[in-house]
Coordinates of C-alpha atoms in Angstrom, one line a residue:
X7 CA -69.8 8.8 15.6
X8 CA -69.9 12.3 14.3
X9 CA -66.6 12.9 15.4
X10 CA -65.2 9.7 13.9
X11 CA -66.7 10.5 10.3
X12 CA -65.6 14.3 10.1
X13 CA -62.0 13.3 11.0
X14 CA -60.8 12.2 7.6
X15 CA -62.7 15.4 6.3
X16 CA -60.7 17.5 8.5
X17 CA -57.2 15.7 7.5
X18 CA -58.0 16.2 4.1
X19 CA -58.8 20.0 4.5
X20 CA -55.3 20.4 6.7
X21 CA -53.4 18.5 4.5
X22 CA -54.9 21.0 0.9
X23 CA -54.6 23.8 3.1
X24 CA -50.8 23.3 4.1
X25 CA -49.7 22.3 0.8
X26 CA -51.5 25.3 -1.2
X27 CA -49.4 27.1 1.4
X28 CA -45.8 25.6 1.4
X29 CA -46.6 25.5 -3.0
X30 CA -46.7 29.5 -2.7
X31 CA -44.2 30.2 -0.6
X32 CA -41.8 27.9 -3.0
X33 CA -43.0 30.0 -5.5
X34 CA -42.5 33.5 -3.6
X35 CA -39.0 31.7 -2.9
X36 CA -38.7 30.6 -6.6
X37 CA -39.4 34.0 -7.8
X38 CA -36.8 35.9 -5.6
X39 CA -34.5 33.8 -6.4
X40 CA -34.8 34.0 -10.2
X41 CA -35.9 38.4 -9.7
X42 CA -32.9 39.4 -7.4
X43 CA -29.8 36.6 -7.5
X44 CA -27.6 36.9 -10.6
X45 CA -27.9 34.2 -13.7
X46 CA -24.0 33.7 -13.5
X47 CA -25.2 33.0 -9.4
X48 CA -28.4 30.9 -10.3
X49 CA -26.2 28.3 -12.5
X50 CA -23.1 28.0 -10.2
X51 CA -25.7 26.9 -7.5
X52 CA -27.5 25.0 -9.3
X53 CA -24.3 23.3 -10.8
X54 CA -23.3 22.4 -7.4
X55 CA -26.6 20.6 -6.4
X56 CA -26.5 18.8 -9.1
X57 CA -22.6 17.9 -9.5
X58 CA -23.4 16.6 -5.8
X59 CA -26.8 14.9 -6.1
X60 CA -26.9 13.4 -9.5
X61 CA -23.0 13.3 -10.7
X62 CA -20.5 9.9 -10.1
X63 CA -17.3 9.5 -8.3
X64 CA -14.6 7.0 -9.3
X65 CA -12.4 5.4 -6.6
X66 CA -9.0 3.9 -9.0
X67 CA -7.3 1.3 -6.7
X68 CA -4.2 -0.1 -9.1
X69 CA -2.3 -3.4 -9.0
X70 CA 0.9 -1.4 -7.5
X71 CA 1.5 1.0 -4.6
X72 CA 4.7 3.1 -4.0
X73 CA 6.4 0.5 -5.5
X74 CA 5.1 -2.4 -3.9
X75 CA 1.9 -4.5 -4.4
X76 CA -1.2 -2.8 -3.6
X77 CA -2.8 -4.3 -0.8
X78 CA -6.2 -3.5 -1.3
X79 CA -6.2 -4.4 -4.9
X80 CA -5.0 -7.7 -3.8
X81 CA -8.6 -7.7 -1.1
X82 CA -10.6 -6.6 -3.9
X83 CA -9.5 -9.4 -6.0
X84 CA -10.1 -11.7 -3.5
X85 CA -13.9 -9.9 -2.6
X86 CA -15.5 -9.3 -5.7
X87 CA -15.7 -12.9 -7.1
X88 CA -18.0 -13.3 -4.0
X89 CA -20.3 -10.3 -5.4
X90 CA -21.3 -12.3 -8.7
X91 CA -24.9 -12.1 -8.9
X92 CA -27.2 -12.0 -12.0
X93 CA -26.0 -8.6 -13.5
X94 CA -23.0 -9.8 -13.9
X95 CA -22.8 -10.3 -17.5
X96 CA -19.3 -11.8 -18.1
X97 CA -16.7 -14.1 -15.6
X98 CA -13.2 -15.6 -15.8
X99 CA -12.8 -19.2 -15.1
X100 CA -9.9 -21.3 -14.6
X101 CA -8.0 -24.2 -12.3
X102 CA -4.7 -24.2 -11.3
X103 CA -4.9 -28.0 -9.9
X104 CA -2.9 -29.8 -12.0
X105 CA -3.5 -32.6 -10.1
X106 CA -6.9 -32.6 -10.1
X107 CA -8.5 -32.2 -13.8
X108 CA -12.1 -32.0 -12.6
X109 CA -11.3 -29.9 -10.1
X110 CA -13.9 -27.2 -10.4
X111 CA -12.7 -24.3 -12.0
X112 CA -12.6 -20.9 -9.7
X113 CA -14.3 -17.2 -10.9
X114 CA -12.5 -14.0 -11.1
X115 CA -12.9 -10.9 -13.0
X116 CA -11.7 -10.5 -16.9
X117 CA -10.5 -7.1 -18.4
X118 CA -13.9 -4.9 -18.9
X119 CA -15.9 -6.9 -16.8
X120 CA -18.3 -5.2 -14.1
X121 CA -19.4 -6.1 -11.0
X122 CA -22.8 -4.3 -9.4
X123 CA -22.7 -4.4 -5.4
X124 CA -25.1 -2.9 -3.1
X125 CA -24.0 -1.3 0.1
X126 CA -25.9 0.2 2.8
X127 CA -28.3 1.1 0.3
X128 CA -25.3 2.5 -2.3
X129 CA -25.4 1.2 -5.2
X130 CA -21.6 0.3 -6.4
X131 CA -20.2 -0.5 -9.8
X132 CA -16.8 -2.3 -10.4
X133 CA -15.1 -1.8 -13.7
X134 CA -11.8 -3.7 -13.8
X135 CA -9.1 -1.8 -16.7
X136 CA -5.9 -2.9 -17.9
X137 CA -3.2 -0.5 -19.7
X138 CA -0.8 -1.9 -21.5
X139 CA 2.9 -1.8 -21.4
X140 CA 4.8 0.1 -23.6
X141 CA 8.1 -1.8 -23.1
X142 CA 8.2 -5.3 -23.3
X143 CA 9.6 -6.8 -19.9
X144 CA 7.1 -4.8 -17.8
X145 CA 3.9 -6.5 -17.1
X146 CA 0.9 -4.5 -18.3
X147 CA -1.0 -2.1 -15.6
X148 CA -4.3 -3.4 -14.1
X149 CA -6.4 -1.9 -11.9
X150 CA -10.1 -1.7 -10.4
X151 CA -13.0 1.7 -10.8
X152 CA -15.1 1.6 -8.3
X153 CA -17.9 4.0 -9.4
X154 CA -20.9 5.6 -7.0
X155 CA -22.7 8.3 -6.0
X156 CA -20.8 11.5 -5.1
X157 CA -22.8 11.8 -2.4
X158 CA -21.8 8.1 -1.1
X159 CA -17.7 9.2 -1.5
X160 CA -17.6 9.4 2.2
X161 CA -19.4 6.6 3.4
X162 CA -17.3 4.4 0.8
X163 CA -14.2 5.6 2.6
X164 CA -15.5 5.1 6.1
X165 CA -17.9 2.1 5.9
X166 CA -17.3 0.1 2.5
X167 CA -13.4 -0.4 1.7
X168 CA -13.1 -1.4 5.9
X169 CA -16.0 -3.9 5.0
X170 CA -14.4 -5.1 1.4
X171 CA -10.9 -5.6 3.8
X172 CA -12.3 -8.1 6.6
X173 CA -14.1 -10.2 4.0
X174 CA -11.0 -10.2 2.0
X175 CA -9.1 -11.3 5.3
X176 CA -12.2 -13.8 6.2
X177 CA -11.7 -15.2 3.0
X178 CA -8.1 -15.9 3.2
X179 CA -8.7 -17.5 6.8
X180 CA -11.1 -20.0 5.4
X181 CA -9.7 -20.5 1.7
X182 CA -9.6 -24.1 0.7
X183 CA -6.8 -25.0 -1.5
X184 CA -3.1 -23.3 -0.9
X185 CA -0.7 -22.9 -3.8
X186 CA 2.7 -22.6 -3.9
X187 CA 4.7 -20.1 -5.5
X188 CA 8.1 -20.1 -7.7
X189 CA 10.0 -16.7 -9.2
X190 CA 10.2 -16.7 -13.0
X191 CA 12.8 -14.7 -13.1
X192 CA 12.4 -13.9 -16.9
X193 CA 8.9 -12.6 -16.6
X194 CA 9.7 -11.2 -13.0
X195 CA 6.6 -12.3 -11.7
X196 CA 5.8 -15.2 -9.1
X197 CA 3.8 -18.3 -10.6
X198 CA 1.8 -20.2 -8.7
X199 CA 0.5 -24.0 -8.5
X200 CA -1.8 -25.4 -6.5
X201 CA -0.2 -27.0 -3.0
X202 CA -1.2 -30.4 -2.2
X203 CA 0.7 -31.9 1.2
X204 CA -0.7 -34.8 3.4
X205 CA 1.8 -33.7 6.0
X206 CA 0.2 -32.4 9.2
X207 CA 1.0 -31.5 13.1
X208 CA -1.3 -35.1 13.1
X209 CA 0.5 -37.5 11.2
X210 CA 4.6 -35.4 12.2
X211 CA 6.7 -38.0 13.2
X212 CA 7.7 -35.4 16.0
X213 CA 8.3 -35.4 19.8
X214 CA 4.6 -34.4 21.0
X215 CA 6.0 -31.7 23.4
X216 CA 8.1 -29.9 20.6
X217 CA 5.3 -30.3 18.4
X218 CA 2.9 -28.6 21.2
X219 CA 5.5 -25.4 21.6
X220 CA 5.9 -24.5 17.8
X221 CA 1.8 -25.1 17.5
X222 CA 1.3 -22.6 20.8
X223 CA 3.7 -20.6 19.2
X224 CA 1.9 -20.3 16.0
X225 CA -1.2 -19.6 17.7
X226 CA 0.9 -16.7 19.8
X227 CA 1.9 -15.3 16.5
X228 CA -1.5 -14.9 14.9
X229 CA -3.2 -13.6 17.4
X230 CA -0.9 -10.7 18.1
X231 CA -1.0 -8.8 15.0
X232 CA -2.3 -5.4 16.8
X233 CA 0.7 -6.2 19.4
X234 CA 3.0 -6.4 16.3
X235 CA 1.6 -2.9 15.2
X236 CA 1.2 -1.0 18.4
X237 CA 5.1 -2.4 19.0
X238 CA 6.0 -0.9 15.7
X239 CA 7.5 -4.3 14.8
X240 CA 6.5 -5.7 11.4
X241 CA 4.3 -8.9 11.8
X242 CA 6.4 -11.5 11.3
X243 CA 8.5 -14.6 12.6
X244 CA 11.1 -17.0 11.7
X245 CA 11.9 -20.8 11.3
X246 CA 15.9 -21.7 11.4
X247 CA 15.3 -25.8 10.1
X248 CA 18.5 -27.1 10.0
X249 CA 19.8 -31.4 9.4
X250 CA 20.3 -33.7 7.2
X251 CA 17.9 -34.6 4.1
X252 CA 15.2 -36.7 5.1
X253 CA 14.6 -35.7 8.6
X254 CA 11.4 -33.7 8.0
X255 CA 11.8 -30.1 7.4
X256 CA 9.9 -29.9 4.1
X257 CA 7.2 -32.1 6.1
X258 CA 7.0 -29.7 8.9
X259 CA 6.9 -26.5 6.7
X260 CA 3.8 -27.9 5.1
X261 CA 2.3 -28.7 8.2
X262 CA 2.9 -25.3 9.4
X263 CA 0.8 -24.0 6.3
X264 CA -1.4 -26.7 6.3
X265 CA -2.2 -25.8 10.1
X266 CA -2.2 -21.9 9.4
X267 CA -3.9 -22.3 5.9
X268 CA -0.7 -19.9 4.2
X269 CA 0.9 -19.6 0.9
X270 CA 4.0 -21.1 0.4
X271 CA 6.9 -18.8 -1.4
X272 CA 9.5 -20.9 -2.2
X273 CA 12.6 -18.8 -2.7
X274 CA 15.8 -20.2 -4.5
X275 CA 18.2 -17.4 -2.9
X276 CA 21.1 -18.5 -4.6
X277 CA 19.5 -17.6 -8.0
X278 CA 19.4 -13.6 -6.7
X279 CA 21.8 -11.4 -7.8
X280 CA 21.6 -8.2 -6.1
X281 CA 19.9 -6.4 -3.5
X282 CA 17.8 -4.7 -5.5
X283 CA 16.6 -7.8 -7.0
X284 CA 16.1 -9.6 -3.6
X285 CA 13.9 -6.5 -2.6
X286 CA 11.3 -6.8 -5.3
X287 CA 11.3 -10.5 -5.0
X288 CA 10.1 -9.7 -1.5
X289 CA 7.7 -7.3 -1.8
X290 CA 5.9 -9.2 -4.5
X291 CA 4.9 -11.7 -1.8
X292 CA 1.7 -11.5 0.2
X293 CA 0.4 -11.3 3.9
X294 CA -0.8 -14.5 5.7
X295 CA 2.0 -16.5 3.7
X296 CA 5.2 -18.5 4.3
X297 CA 8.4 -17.7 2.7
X298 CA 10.4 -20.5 2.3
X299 CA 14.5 -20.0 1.9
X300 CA 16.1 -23.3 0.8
X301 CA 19.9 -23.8 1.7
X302 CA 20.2 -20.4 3.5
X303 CA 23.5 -21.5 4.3
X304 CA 25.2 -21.4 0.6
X305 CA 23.6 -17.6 0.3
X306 CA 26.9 -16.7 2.2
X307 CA 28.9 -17.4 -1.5
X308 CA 26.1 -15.7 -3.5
X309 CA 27.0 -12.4 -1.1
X310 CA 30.2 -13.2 -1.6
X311 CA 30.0 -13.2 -5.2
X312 CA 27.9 -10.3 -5.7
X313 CA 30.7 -8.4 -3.6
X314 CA 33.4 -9.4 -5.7
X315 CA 31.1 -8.3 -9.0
X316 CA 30.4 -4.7 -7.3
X317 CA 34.6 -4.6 -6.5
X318 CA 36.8 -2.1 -8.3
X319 CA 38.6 -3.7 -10.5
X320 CA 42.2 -2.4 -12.1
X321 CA 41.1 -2.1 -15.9
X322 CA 44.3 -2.6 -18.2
X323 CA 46.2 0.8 -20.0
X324 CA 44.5 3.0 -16.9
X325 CA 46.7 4.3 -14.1
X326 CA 46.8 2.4 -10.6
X327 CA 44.3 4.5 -9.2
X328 CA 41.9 4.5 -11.7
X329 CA 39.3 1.6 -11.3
X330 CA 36.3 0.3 -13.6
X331 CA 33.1 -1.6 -11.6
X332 CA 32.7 -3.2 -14.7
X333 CA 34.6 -7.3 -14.4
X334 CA 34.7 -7.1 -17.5
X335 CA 36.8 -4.3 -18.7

């Protein structure tokens, strides 16, 4: 009993006695430091612990990428409308359905709007910015800040943008409604509308083994992606549909992303004029979608014209062997 009731007397007296010691020897520390190192010294130390304990990072992922679109702005579009929670103080709404007028309308992010996410026990601020464009056929610049912690600048890299990636890829596995997209070639942009089919590998009028093969094959095709990049192949396959109108190819490419839950890109190749042209349409497009080439078959007299435009041409009052690559000179 004795022993039982002087015990918390005991902890008490350890625990005064250790802290009276570990407050001097912070002071004997405290006072060395200030007595012997430099002021120029004490600040640049000091500046570092706190430029790494109480200072912010900011992470900038914009809308392009070398030219192409950026990939993980796309997945960070796609992730952060999952991240609205009560601090959010503004949202953008909107439908693309116009099929459906009380369709519910679907959340994104406006201009200045930020999104708080917690992390592993990082606390994580997205800002999203837009600059605008000085010349009047480019579209303006947007881009996400992600904002944290110095101190979390690592883990971000290592832990959170793998983590914002595979719910961005979840995401587009189980997304409900497909749209469709057309080139605007005067705003070079693709515009999109929401995709509505009733075609599927159910209700194809097709032969049942033909339709089995091209549904194994799709299968094949998904689940090899790693084998596509190990391979150093890009991850990708190809559809020749070929007959008469009426016979089912529109049907079967909208089973195809009706069964794969893809994007359509539907790509009027006679309307492109160049290479250059055809490159940017291409890279504007997105992963896990279908690109759909109409009447591949007349492209052969768009090459052909775009040849003949590119062709020296014998420009009148020049000598023979001077040419122009202007037609119209």
């Amino acid at each position: 009993m004795n022993f039982l009731q002087s015990s918390p007397m005991c902890f008490i007296s350890t625990f005064l006695s250790l802290s009276a010691t570990v407050s001097a020897m912070f002071m004997l520390l405290r006072t060395i430091f200030n007595d012997f190192v430099p002021r120029e010294a004490r600040e640049y130390i000091a500046s570092l612990f706190s430029d790494y304990l109480f200072s912010d990072f900011t992470f900038v992922i914009e809308d392009r990428w070398l030219a192409v679109d950026n990939e993980t702005f796309r997945a960070v579009e796609r992730y952060l409308p999952t991240r609205v929670g009560p601090t959010t103080q503004s949202l953008l709404l909107g439908s693309c359905d116009t099929s459906n007028a009380s369709a519910p309308p679907k959340s994104g992010i406006p201009v200045g709007g930020k999104i708080v996410d917690h992390f592993e026990g990082m606390r994580l601020v997205w800002t999203l910015r837009c600059k605008e464009s000085k010349k009047y056929y480019c579209r303006d610049k947007k881009y996400h800040c992600l904002t944290c912690k110095k101190q979390y600048r690592e883990r971000v890299m290592k832990t959170y943008f793998p983590h914002v990636t595979r719910t961005a890829e979840s995401i587009l596995h189980h997304r409900e409604t497909l749209n469709i997209y057309t080139f605007n070639k005067e705003e070079a942009m693709w515009e999109s509308t929401v995709f509505k089919h009733p075609s599927t590998f159910t209700t194809l009028a097709m032969d049942p083994a033909l339709k089995r093969s091209i549904k194994d094959d799709l299968d094949q095709f998904v689940k090899r992606k790693d084998f596509f990049e190990s391979a150093g192949r890009a991850w990708k396959c190809g559809y020749l549909l070929y007959g008469p109108p009426g016979t089912g190819k529109s049907s079967l490419v909208a089973a195809i992303a009706n069964y794969l839950r893809y994007n359509i890109y539907d790509l009027q190749v006679q309307s492109v004029r160049s290479d250059a042209e055809l490159r940017r349409i291409l890279t504007a497009t997105t992963n896990r979608s279908i690109l759909l080439i109409e009447d591949i078959d007349c492209s052969g007299q768009v090459a052909h014209d775009r040849a003949n435009d590119l062709k020296p041409v014998k420009s009148p009052g020049k000598k023979p062997n001077e040419f122009s690559l202007d037609p119209g000179v």
